[in-house]
Amino acid sequence: MRLLRPGNSDPPLPWRWQEWAQMALPAELGRFLDFGCGDGILLRTVAHRCTECHGADVNPAAYAQTAAEHPEFRFSQVGLDGRLDYPDGYFDTIASVEVIEHVPDERVMLAELARVLRPGGTLLVTTRHRGLLTWLDPGNLKFVLPGLHRFVHLRVLRDREYYRRRFEEVQEHGLVGDISQQSHRPPWHRHYKAAEILAFLPEGLSLESVRTSFPGERAMQLMRVVLRVMCFGRWSPFPWPLTALDRWLSRWETRLGDNLVMMFAKRSNDGQSAASNPTPNG
């Protein structure tokens, strides 16, 4: 296990998906695509590193506010088939942050991202690592106990607007709680080992690096949900010392982590990528 020491510029909150993505991405992004951009938080953070900032998401309502506030960003709606309206080799860098577990077919998604990535370009994929605490993922409660899930949100937490936006509005786009209904498998918040992601990889992409981080994130997330329910949603931050524990765990890079961060390069015409392939350890 390796603890990454925070510097003066580190965020005061735990390192979540966007922070790990920023650490992994190149310093200069060129033409950059955030595939599955959501509300555009990653685009807003790395905009100064891009020559062009593009975002694509299945739900246009998610990025509507950011699109209005940042007309320099270019957003597009993508269907569940993952097809992007861009020519081959258009982007220098692509990020897919916590998206692959939501799509109908991982192979189709990765093949399409490889298509629009230029030779020598970089693809970042982050997702949920399948580890010892996978079973604690509260994201699957909506599938195991949908009635209880709805009751807790609407009656206990009284967050009707959040529930509408996250679990009802997306149904018109073929999703159940951001998870595709079009898969050959039942909707589920999936988790992966690095080797499983590599099995979906199209020809032409090569693995540059892999890391796992944040042991116990599933447990901490579940604990946060339980605490919110216990106080009927009136108070959401972790109490001390859980706040410090959450922040400390988020900085561990370890094979037991719940986050999986993988960097790929698209091979150039001569078949070479920027680095040789490491062996995945997760």
CSV table of C-alpha atoms in Angstrom, one decimal:
chain,number,residue,atom,x,y,z
A,1,MET,CA,0.0,0.0,0.0
A,2,ARG,CA,1.2,3.5,-0.8
A,3,LEU,CA,-0.2,6.7,0.8
A,4,LEU,CA,-0.1,9.7,-1.5
A,5,ARG,CA,0.8,12.7,0.6
A,6,PRO,CA,-1.4,15.7,0.1
A,7,GLY,CA,0.3,19.0,-1.0
A,8,ASN,CA,-0.8,22.5,-0.5
A,9,SER,CA,-2.9,22.4,-3.7
A,10,ASP,CA,-4.8,19.2,-2.7
A,11,PRO,CA,-8.6,19.6,-2.1
A,12,PRO,CA,-9.8,19.5,1.5
A,13,LEU,CA,-12.3,16.8,0.7
A,14,PRO,CA,-11.4,13.1,0.0
A,15,TRP,CA,-10.0,12.3,-3.4
A,16,ARG,CA,-12.9,11.1,-5.5
A,17,TRP,CA,-13.1,10.0,-9.1
A,18,GLN,CA,-12.4,13.4,-10.6
A,19,GLU,CA,-9.3,14.0,-8.5
A,20,TRP,CA,-7.8,10.6,-9.5
A,21,ALA,CA,-8.7,11.4,-13.1
A,22,GLN,CA,-6.9,14.7,-12.9
A,23,MET,CA,-3.8,13.1,-11.5
A,24,ALA,CA,-3.7,10.4,-14.2
A,25,LEU,CA,-4.4,12.7,-17.2
A,26,PRO,CA,-1.6,14.3,-19.2
A,27,ALA,CA,-0.6,17.9,-18.4
A,28,GLU,CA,-1.7,19.0,-21.9
A,29,LEU,CA,-4.9,17.4,-23.2
A,30,GLY,CA,-5.3,19.0,-26.6
A,31,ARG,CA,-8.7,18.1,-28.1
A,32,PHE,CA,-10.3,16.5,-25.0
A,33,LEU,CA,-13.5,14.5,-24.7
A,34,ASP,CA,-15.2,13.6,-21.4
A,35,PHE,CA,-17.4,10.7,-22.4
A,36,GLY,CA,-20.3,10.4,-19.9
A,37,CYS,CA,-19.6,13.9,-18.7
A,38,GLY,CA,-22.6,14.3,-16.4
A,39,ASP,CA,-22.8,17.8,-15.2
A,40,GLY,CA,-19.4,18.7,-16.6
A,41,ILE,CA,-17.4,18.9,-13.4
A,42,LEU,CA,-14.3,17.3,-15.0
A,43,LEU,CA,-14.5,19.6,-18.0
A,44,ARG,CA,-14.7,22.7,-15.8
A,45,THR,CA,-11.7,21.5,-13.8
A,46,VAL,CA,-9.3,20.7,-16.7
A,47,ALA,CA,-10.5,23.4,-19.2
A,48,HIS,CA,-7.3,25.3,-18.9
A,49,ARG,CA,-5.4,22.2,-20.2
A,50,CYS,CA,-7.5,21.7,-23.3
A,51,THR,CA,-7.4,23.3,-26.8
A,52,GLU,CA,-11.0,22.1,-27.2
A,53,CYS,CA,-13.3,20.8,-24.5
A,54,HIS,CA,-16.0,18.4,-25.5
A,55,GLY,CA,-18.5,16.5,-23.4
A,56,ALA,CA,-21.0,13.7,-24.3
A,57,ASP,CA,-23.7,12.2,-22.1
A,58,VAL,CA,-26.9,10.2,-22.6
A,59,ASN,CA,-28.9,12.8,-20.6
A,60,PRO,CA,-28.7,16.4,-21.9
A,61,ALA,CA,-30.4,17.7,-18.8
A,62,ALA,CA,-27.3,16.8,-16.8
A,63,TYR,CA,-25.0,19.2,-18.6
A,64,ALA,CA,-27.5,21.9,-19.5
A,65,GLN,CA,-26.4,24.3,-16.8
A,66,THR,CA,-22.7,24.0,-17.6
A,67,ALA,CA,-23.4,24.3,-21.3
A,68,ALA,CA,-25.2,27.6,-20.6
A,69,GLU,CA,-22.4,28.9,-18.3
A,70,HIS,CA,-19.6,27.8,-20.6
A,71,PRO,CA,-20.5,28.3,-24.3
A,72,GLU,CA,-16.9,27.5,-25.2
A,73,PHE,CA,-17.5,23.9,-24.2
A,74,ARG,CA,-19.1,21.6,-26.9
A,75,PHE,CA,-21.6,19.2,-25.7
A,76,SER,CA,-23.5,16.4,-27.5
A,77,GLN,CA,-26.1,13.8,-26.5
A,78,VAL,CA,-25.0,10.2,-27.1
A,79,GLY,CA,-27.4,7.3,-27.4
A,80,LEU,CA,-27.1,4.0,-25.5
A,81,ASP,CA,-25.3,2.6,-28.6
A,82,GLY,CA,-22.5,4.9,-27.6
A,83,ARG,CA,-22.1,6.2,-31.2
A,84,LEU,CA,-20.3,9.6,-31.3
A,85,ASP,CA,-20.8,12.1,-34.1
A,86,TYR,CA,-17.1,12.7,-34.6
A,87,PRO,CA,-14.6,11.7,-37.3
A,88,ASP,CA,-12.0,9.0,-36.8
A,89,GLY,CA,-9.0,10.1,-34.8
A,90,TYR,CA,-10.5,13.5,-33.7
A,91,PHE,CA,-9.4,13.6,-30.1
A,92,ASP,CA,-6.0,13.7,-28.5
A,93,THR,CA,-7.3,12.7,-25.0
A,94,ILE,CA,-10.5,11.0,-23.9
A,95,ALA,CA,-11.7,10.4,-20.3
A,96,SER,CA,-14.4,8.0,-19.3
A,97,VAL,CA,-14.8,8.5,-15.6
A,98,GLU,CA,-17.2,6.0,-13.8
A,99,VAL,CA,-19.1,5.2,-17.0
A,100,ILE,CA,-18.2,1.8,-18.3
A,101,GLU,CA,-20.2,0.1,-15.5
A,102,HIS,CA,-23.3,1.9,-16.8
A,103,VAL,CA,-23.3,1.0,-20.5
A,104,PRO,CA,-25.0,-1.9,-22.3
A,105,ASP,CA,-21.8,-3.3,-23.9
A,106,GLU,CA,-18.3,-2.5,-22.7
A,107,ARG,CA,-16.7,-3.7,-25.9
A,108,VAL,CA,-18.8,-1.4,-28.1
A,109,MET,CA,-18.1,1.6,-25.9
A,110,LEU,CA,-14.3,1.0,-25.9
A,111,ALA,CA,-14.3,0.4,-29.6
A,112,GLU,CA,-16.1,3.7,-30.3
A,113,LEU,CA,-13.7,5.6,-28.1
A,114,ALA,CA,-10.7,4.0,-29.8
A,115,ARG,CA,-12.2,5.0,-33.2
A,116,VAL,CA,-12.4,8.8,-32.3
A,117,LEU,CA,-9.0,8.8,-30.6
A,118,ARG,CA,-6.0,9.7,-32.7
A,119,PRO,CA,-3.0,7.4,-33.0
A,120,GLY,CA,-0.7,8.1,-30.1
A,121,GLY,CA,-3.6,9.6,-28.1
A,122,THR,CA,-4.5,8.7,-24.5
A,123,LEU,CA,-7.7,7.1,-23.1
A,124,LEU,CA,-8.4,7.2,-19.3
A,125,VAL,CA,-11.0,4.7,-17.9
A,126,THR,CA,-11.9,4.7,-14.2
A,127,THR,CA,-14.5,2.4,-12.7
A,128,ARG,CA,-15.4,0.5,-9.6
A,129,HIS,CA,-12.8,-2.1,-8.7
A,130,ARG,CA,-14.1,-5.5,-7.8
A,131,GLY,CA,-12.6,-6.3,-4.4
A,132,LEU,CA,-13.4,-7.5,-0.9
A,133,LEU,CA,-16.0,-4.8,-0.1
A,134,THR,CA,-17.8,-4.8,-3.4
A,135,TRP,CA,-20.9,-6.3,-1.8
A,136,LEU,CA,-21.3,-3.1,0.4
A,137,ASP,CA,-22.0,-0.9,-2.7
A,138,PRO,CA,-25.2,1.0,-1.8
A,139,GLY,CA,-25.7,1.8,-5.5
A,140,ASN,CA,-27.4,-1.5,-6.0
A,141,LEU,CA,-30.0,-1.1,-3.3
A,142,LYS,CA,-32.3,0.4,-5.9
A,143,PHE,CA,-32.3,-2.9,-7.7
A,144,VAL,CA,-32.4,-5.2,-4.7
A,145,LEU,CA,-35.1,-3.3,-2.7
A,146,PRO,CA,-36.6,-0.7,-5.1
A,147,GLY,CA,-39.6,0.0,-2.9
A,148,LEU,CA,-37.5,0.6,0.2
A,149,HIS,CA,-35.1,2.7,-1.9
A,150,ARG,CA,-37.9,5.0,-3.1
A,151,PHE,CA,-39.5,5.2,0.4
A,152,VAL,CA,-36.1,6.3,2.0
A,153,HIS,CA,-35.6,9.0,-0.6
A,154,LEU,CA,-39.1,10.4,-0.7
A,155,ARG,CA,-40.3,9.9,2.8
A,156,VAL,CA,-37.3,9.8,5.1
A,157,LEU,CA,-34.7,12.0,3.3
A,158,ARG,CA,-37.4,14.1,1.5
A,159,ASP,CA,-35.2,14.7,-1.5
A,160,ARG,CA,-37.9,14.5,-4.1
A,161,GLU,CA,-36.0,16.6,-6.6
A,162,TYR,CA,-32.9,14.5,-6.4
A,163,TYR,CA,-34.9,11.3,-6.8
A,164,ARG,CA,-36.8,12.7,-9.8
A,165,ARG,CA,-33.6,13.9,-11.5
A,166,ARG,CA,-31.5,10.8,-10.8
A,167,PHE,CA,-34.0,7.9,-10.9
A,168,GLU,CA,-37.1,9.1,-12.8
A,169,GLU,CA,-36.0,11.6,-15.4
A,170,VAL,CA,-33.4,9.3,-16.9
A,171,GLN,CA,-35.9,6.6,-17.7
A,172,GLU,CA,-36.8,8.4,-20.9
A,173,HIS,CA,-33.2,7.7,-22.0
A,174,GLY,CA,-33.4,4.0,-21.3
A,175,LEU,CA,-31.8,4.1,-17.9
A,176,VAL,CA,-32.6,2.9,-14.5
A,177,GLY,CA,-30.7,5.0,-12.0
A,178,ASP,CA,-28.1,5.8,-14.6
A,179,ILE,CA,-27.7,2.1,-15.5
A,180,SER,CA,-28.7,0.9,-19.0
A,181,GLN,CA,-31.7,-1.3,-19.4
A,182,GLN,CA,-30.5,-2.4,-22.9
A,183,SER,CA,-27.8,-4.7,-21.7
A,184,HIS,CA,-28.0,-8.5,-22.1
A,185,ARG,CA,-27.6,-8.5,-18.3
A,186,PRO,CA,-30.1,-7.2,-15.7
A,187,PRO,CA,-29.3,-3.6,-14.6
A,188,TRP,CA,-26.6,-3.7,-12.0
A,189,HIS,CA,-23.8,-1.3,-10.7
A,190,ARG,CA,-21.0,-3.5,-12.0
A,191,HIS,CA,-17.4,-3.8,-10.7
A,192,TYR,CA,-14.3,-5.0,-12.5
A,193,LYS,CA,-10.8,-6.4,-12.1
A,194,ALA,CA,-8.3,-4.8,-14.4
A,195,ALA,CA,-8.0,-8.1,-16.4
A,196,GLU,CA,-11.8,-8.0,-17.1
A,197,ILE,CA,-11.5,-4.5,-18.6
A,198,LEU,CA,-8.5,-5.7,-20.7
A,199,ALA,CA,-10.8,-8.5,-22.1
A,200,PHE,CA,-13.1,-5.8,-23.6
A,201,LEU,CA,-10.2,-3.9,-25.2
A,202,PRO,CA,-10.3,-3.5,-29.0
A,203,GLU,CA,-7.3,-4.1,-31.1
A,204,GLY,CA,-5.2,-0.9,-31.3
A,205,LEU,CA,-5.4,0.1,-27.7
A,206,SER,CA,-2.6,-0.8,-25.3
A,207,LEU,CA,-2.4,-0.5,-21.5
A,208,GLU,CA,-0.1,2.1,-20.2
A,209,SER,CA,-0.7,2.0,-16.5
A,210,VAL,CA,-3.2,0.6,-13.9
A,211,ARG,CA,-3.7,1.5,-10.3
A,212,THR,CA,-6.3,0.8,-7.6
A,213,SER,CA,-7.0,3.2,-4.7
A,214,PHE,CA,-9.3,4.1,-1.8
A,215,PRO,CA,-9.7,0.9,0.2
A,216,GLY,CA,-13.1,0.9,2.0
A,217,GLU,CA,-14.8,3.5,-0.2
A,218,ARG,CA,-17.9,1.2,-0.5
A,219,ALA,CA,-18.0,0.9,3.3
A,220,MET,CA,-17.6,4.6,3.9
A,221,GLN,CA,-20.3,5.4,1.3
A,222,LEU,CA,-22.7,3.0,2.9
A,223,MET,CA,-22.0,4.4,6.3
A,224,ARG,CA,-22.7,7.9,4.9
A,225,VAL,CA,-26.1,6.7,3.6
A,226,VAL,CA,-27.0,5.1,7.0
A,227,LEU,CA,-26.1,8.3,8.9
A,228,ARG,CA,-28.2,10.4,6.6
A,229,VAL,CA,-31.2,8.1,7.1
A,230,MET,CA,-30.7,8.1,10.9
A,231,CYS,CA,-30.9,11.9,11.0
A,232,PHE,CA,-33.7,12.0,8.3
A,233,GLY,CA,-31.5,13.8,5.9
A,234,ARG,CA,-31.0,16.9,8.1
A,235,TRP,CA,-27.3,16.4,8.3
A,236,SER,CA,-25.0,14.8,5.7
A,237,PRO,CA,-21.3,15.5,6.4
A,238,PHE,CA,-19.3,12.8,8.2
A,239,PRO,CA,-18.7,13.6,11.9
A,240,TRP,CA,-15.2,13.7,13.2
A,241,PRO,CA,-13.2,11.3,13.1
A,242,LEU,CA,-15.0,9.8,10.1
A,243,THR,CA,-14.2,12.8,8.0
A,244,ALA,CA,-10.5,12.4,8.6
A,245,LEU,CA,-10.7,8.6,8.1
A,246,ASP,CA,-12.5,9.1,4.7
A,247,ARG,CA,-9.9,11.6,3.6
A,248,TRP,CA,-7.0,9.4,4.7
A,249,LEU,CA,-8.3,6.3,3.0
A,250,SER,CA,-9.0,8.1,-0.2
A,251,ARG,CA,-5.2,8.7,-0.6
A,252,TRP,CA,-4.2,5.1,-0.4
A,253,GLU,CA,-3.0,3.4,-3.6
A,254,THR,CA,-3.5,-0.3,-3.0
A,255,ARG,CA,-4.5,-3.5,-4.7
A,256,LEU,CA,-7.4,-3.6,-2.1
A,257,GLY,CA,-8.8,-0.3,-3.3
A,258,ASP,CA,-12.3,0.2,-4.5
A,259,ASN,CA,-11.4,2.5,-7.4
A,260,LEU,CA,-9.8,1.3,-10.6
A,261,VAL,CA,-7.8,3.8,-12.8
A,262,MET,CA,-6.5,2.6,-16.2
A,263,MET,CA,-4.6,4.5,-18.8
A,264,PHE,CA,-4.5,3.4,-22.5
A,265,ALA,CA,-2.7,4.6,-25.6
A,266,LYS,CA,-3.8,4.1,-29.2
A,267,ARG,CA,-1.0,2.5,-31.2
A,268,SER,CA,0.3,4.5,-34.1
A,269,ASN,CA,0.5,3.2,-37.6
A,270,ASP,CA,3.8,1.5,-36.8
A,271,GLY,CA,2.1,-0.4,-34.0
A,272,GLN,CA,4.0,1.3,-31.2
A,273,SER,CA,2.5,3.1,-28.2
A,274,ALA,CA,4.1,5.5,-25.8
A,275,ALA,CA,5.2,2.8,-23.4
A,276,SER,CA,5.3,-0.9,-23.0
A,277,ASN,CA,2.4,-2.7,-21.4
A,278,PRO,CA,2.6,-3.3,-17.7
A,279,THR,CA,1.0,-6.3,-16.1
A,280,PRO,CA,-2.3,-5.5,-14.3
A,281,ASN,CA,-2.3,-6.4,-10.7
A,282,GLY,CA,-6.0,-6.0,-9.9
